[in-house]
Short mmCIF file of C-alpha atoms in Angstrom, two decimals:
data_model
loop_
_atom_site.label_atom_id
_atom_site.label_comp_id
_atom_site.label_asym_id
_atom_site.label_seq_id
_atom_site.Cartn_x
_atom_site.Cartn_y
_atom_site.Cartn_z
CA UNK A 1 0.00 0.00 0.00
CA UNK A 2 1.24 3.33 -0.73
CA UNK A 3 -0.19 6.59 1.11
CA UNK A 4 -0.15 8.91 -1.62
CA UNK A 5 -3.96 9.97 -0.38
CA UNK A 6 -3.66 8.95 3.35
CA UNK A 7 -6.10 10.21 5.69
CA UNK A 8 -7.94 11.98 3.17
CA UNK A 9 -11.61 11.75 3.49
CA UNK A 10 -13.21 10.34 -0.02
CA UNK A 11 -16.95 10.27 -0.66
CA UNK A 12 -17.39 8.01 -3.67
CA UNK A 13 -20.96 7.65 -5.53
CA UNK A 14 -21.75 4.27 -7.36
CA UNK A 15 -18.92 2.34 -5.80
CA UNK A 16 -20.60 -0.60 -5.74
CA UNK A 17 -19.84 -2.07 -8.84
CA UNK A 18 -17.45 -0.80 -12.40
CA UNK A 19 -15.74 2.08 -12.35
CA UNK A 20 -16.75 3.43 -9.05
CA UNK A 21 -15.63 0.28 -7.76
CA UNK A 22 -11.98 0.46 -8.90
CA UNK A 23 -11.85 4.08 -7.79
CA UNK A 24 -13.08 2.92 -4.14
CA UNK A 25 -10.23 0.03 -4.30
CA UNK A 26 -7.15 2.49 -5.57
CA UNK A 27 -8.49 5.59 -2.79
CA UNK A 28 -8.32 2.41 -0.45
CA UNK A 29 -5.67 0.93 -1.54
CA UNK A 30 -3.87 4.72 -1.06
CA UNK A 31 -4.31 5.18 2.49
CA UNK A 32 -8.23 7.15 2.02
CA UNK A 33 -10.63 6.60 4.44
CA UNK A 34 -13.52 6.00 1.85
CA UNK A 35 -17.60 6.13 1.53
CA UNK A 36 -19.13 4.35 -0.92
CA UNK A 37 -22.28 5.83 -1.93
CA UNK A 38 -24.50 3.36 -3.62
CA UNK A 39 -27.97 2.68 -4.61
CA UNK A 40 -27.30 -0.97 -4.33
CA UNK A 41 -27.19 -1.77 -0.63
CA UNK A 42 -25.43 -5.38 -1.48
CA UNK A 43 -22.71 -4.20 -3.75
CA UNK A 44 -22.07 -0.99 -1.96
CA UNK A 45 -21.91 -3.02 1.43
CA UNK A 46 -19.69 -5.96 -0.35
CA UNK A 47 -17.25 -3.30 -1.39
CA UNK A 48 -17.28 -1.33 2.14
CA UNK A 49 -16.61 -3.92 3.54
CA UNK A 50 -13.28 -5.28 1.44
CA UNK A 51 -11.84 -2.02 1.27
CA UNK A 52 -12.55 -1.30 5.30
CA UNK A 53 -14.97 1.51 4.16
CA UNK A 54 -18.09 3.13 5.33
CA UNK A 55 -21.23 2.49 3.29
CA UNK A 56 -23.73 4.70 2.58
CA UNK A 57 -26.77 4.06 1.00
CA UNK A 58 -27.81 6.94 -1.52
CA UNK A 59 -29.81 7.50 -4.41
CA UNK A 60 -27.67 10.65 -5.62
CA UNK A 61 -31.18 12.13 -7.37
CA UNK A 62 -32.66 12.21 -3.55
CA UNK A 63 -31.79 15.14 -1.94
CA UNK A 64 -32.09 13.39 1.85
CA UNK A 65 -29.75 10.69 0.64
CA UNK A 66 -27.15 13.49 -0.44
CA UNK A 67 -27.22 15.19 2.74
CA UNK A 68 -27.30 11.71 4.71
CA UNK A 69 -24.01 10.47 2.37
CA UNK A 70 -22.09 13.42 3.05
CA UNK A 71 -23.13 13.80 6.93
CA UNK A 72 -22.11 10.30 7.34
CA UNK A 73 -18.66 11.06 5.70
CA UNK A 74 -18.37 14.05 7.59
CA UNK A 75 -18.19 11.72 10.53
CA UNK A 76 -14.48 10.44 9.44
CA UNK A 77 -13.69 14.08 8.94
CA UNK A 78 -14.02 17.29 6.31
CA UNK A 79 -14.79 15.55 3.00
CA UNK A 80 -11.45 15.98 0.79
CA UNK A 81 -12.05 14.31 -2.21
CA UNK A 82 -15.61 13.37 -4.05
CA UNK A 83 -15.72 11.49 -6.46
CA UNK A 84 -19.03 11.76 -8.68
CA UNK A 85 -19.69 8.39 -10.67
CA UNK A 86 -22.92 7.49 -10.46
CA UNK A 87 -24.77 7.67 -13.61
CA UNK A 88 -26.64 5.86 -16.03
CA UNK A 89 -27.06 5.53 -19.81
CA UNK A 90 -30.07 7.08 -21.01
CA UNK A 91 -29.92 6.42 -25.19
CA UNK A 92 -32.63 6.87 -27.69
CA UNK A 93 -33.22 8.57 -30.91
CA UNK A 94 -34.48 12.16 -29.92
CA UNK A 95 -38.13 11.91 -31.69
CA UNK A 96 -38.70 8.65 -29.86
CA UNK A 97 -37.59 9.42 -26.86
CA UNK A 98 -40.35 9.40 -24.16
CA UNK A 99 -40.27 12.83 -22.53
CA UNK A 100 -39.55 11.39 -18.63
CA UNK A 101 -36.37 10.14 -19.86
CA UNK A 102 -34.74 13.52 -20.44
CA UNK A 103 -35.37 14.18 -16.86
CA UNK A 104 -33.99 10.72 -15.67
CA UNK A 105 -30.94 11.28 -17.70
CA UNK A 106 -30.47 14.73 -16.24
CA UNK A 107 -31.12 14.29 -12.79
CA UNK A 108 -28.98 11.34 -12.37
CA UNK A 109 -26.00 12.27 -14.86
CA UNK A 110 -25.78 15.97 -14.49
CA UNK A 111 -28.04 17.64 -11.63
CA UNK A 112 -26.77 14.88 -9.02
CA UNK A 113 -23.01 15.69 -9.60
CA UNK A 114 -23.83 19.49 -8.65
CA UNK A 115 -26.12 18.43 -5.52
CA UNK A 116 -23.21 16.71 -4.30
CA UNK A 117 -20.49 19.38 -4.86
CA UNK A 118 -22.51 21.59 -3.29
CA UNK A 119 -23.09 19.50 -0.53
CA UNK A 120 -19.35 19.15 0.05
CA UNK A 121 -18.58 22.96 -0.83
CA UNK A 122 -18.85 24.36 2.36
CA UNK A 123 -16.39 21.98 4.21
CA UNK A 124 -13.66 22.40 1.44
CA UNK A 125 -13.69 26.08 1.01
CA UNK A 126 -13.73 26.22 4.68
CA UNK A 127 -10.23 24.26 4.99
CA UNK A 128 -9.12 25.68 1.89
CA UNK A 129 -8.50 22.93 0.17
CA UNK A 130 -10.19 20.23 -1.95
CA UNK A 131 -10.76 18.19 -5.26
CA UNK A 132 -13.73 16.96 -6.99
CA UNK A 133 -13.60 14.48 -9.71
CA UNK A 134 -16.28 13.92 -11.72
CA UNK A 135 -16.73 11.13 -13.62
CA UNK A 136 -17.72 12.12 -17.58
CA UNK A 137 -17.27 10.59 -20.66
CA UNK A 138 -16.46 10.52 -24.51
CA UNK A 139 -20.02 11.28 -24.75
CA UNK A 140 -19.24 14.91 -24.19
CA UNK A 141 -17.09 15.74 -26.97
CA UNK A 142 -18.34 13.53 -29.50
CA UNK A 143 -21.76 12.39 -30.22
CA UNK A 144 -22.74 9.16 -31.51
CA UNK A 145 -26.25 8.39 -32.97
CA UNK A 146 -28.82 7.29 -31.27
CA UNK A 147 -27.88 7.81 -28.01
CA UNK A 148 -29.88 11.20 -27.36
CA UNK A 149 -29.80 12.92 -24.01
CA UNK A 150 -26.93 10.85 -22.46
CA UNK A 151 -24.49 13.41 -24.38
CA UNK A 152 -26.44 16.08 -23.62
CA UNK A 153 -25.66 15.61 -19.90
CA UNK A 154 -22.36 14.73 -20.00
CA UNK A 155 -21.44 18.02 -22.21
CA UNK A 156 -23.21 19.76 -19.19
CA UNK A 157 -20.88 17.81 -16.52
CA UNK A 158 -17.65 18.93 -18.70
CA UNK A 159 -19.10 22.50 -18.51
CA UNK A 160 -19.98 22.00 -14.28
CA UNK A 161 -16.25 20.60 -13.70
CA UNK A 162 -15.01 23.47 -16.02
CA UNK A 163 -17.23 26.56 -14.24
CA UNK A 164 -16.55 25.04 -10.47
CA UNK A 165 -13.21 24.67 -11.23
CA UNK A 166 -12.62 28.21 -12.16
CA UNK A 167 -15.25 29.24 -9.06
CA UNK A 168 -13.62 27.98 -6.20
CA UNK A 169 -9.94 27.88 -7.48
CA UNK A 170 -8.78 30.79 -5.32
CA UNK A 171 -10.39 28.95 -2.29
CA UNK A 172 -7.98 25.81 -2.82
CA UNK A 173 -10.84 23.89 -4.27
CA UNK A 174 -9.27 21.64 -7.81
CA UNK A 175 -12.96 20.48 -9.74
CA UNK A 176 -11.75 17.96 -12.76
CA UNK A 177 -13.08 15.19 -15.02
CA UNK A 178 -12.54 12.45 -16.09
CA UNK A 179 -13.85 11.18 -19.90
CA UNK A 180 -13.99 7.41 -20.25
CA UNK A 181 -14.47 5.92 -23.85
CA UNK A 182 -15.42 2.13 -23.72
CA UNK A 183 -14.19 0.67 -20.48
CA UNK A 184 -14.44 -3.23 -19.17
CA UNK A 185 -17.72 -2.49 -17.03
CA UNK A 186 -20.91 -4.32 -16.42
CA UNK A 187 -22.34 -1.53 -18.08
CA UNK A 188 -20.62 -2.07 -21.38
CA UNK A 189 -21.37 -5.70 -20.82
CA UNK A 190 -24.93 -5.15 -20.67
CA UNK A 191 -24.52 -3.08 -23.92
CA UNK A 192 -23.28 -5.96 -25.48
CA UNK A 193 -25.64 -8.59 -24.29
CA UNK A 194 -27.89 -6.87 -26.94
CA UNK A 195 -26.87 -8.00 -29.72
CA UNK A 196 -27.38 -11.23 -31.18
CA UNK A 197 -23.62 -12.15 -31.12
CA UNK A 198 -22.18 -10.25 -28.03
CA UNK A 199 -18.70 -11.52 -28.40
CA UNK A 200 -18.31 -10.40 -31.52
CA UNK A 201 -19.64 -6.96 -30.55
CA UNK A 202 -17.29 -6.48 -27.92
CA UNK A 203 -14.25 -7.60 -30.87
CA UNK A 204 -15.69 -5.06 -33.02
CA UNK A 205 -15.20 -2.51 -30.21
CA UNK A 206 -11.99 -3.48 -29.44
CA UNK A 207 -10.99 -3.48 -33.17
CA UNK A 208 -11.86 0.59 -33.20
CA UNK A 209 -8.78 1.08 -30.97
CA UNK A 210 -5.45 1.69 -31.71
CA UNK A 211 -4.31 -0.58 -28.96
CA UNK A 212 -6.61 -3.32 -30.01
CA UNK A 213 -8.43 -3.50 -27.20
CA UNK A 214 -10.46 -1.27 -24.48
CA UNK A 215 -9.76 0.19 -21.01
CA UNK A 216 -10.01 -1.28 -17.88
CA UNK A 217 -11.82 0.18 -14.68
CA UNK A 218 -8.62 0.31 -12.63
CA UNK A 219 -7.17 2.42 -15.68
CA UNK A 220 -9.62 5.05 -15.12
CA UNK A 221 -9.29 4.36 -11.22
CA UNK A 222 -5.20 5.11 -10.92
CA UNK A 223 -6.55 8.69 -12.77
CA UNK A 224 -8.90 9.89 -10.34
CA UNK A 225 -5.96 8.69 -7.50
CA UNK A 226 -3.31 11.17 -9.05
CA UNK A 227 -6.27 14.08 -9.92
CA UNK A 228 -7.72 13.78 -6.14
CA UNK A 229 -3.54 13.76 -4.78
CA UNK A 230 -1.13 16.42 -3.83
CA UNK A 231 0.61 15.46 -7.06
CA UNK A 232 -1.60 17.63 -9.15
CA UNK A 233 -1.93 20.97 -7.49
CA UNK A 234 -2.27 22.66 -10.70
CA UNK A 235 -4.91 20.46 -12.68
CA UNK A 236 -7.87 22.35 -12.41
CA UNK A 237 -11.07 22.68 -14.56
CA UNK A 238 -9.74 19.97 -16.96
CA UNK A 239 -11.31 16.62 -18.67
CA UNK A 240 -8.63 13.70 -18.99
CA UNK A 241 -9.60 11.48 -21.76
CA UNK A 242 -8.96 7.82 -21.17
CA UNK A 243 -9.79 6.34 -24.59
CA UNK A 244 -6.31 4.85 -26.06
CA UNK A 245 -6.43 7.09 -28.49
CA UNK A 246 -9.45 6.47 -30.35
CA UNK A 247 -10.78 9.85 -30.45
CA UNK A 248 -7.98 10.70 -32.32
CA UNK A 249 -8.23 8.93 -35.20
CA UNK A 250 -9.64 10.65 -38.09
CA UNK A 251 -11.49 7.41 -39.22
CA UNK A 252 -11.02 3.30 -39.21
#
């Protein structure tokens, strides 16, 4: 174990399972004392548990459970680090989506993340220091078809990270982001179950890399350990792309 984040006080949503996970695990792993904040009580407790964490339960688009999360972190201490990863895919063609999906998407992929940075806020400016991580995606520079509002959102978290960053900077308070492409994740796994042949969906994704192959959550994880550290003092308002290098190819 190395203590590149010990004693630091990490609130972590959707830790119970895929990226969140990994990021609990690393923080852990790094001498944090860390909260998962999940929906699922059995995952979130499973992973509390390994990692010698507190779990919380919270539903991130219930203001209650966002006060309760970070009151119950607050116990181990000032909150230094969140983390916000909990999120959803929300995909449809725009015309056919049905209208109470917008507001799914949004609440739970954008509104959430600011609920719980401004839960945390107070604490951070008040000790003058601080990082928030929030968890984005590919999604919000590039837009695939089909996939209406999830983009939507996440170009609104890339603006959040960007307008918080630049907010609370003089207060010692670092707000970045993180922009996964496709990552090893039950999520993506799901995706693929879809499809008539899922293993030869997930080759075809792999194929679109450069590297042959896609990310893995502990990838993203070691990321949001060296953006929430003392190592980057002067990463602020910033996405970090973590795609191999697909989004810079100009095609296949």
């Amino acid at each position: 174990m190395m203590d590149r984040l010990k004693n630091k006080v990490a609130l972590v949503t959707g830790a119970g399972q895929g990226i969140g996970e990994a990021i609990a695990r690393a923080f852990a792993s790094e001498g944090a004392k860390v909260v998962v904040a999940e929906r699922n009580e059995a995952t979130g407790a499973k992973v509390a548990e390994e990692i010698g964490g507190l779990f919380v339960r919270t539903d991130v688009t219930v203001a209650a459970d966002v006060a309760g999360a970070v009151q119950a972190a607050q116990t181990l201490g000032t909150v230094d680090i969140l983390v916000n990863n909990a999120g959803a895919n929300v995909f449809y063609r725009p015309h056919e989506m049905p209208r109470a999906e917008w507001a799914r998407c949004m609440a739970l992929d954008l509104e959430a993340c600011w609920a719980m940075a401004e839960a945390v806020l107070p604490g951070m400016r008040a000790q003058k220091r601080g990082a928030i991580v929030n968890i984005a995606s590919v999604h919000g520079f590039k837009i695939i078809p089909h996939t209406f509002p999830y983009p939507v959102a996440k170009h609104g978290l890339i603006g959040l990270t960007r307008s918080l960053g630049v907010e609370y900077a003089p207060e010692g308070v670092r707000v970045n982001a993180i922009a996964p492409g496709y990552i090893d994740t039950e999520i993506a796994r799901d995706y693929w179950a879809e499809f008539d042949d899922p293993a030869a969906e997930r080759a075809r994704a792999e194929a679109m890399h450069p590297a042959r192959r896609i990310g893995s959550p502990e990838e993203v994880a070691m990321t949001a350990v060296f953006l929430a550290s003392d190592e980057a003092p002067f990463i602020n308002a910033e996405t970090i792309v973590i795609d191999g290098g697909r989004s810079a190819l100009y095609h296949d």
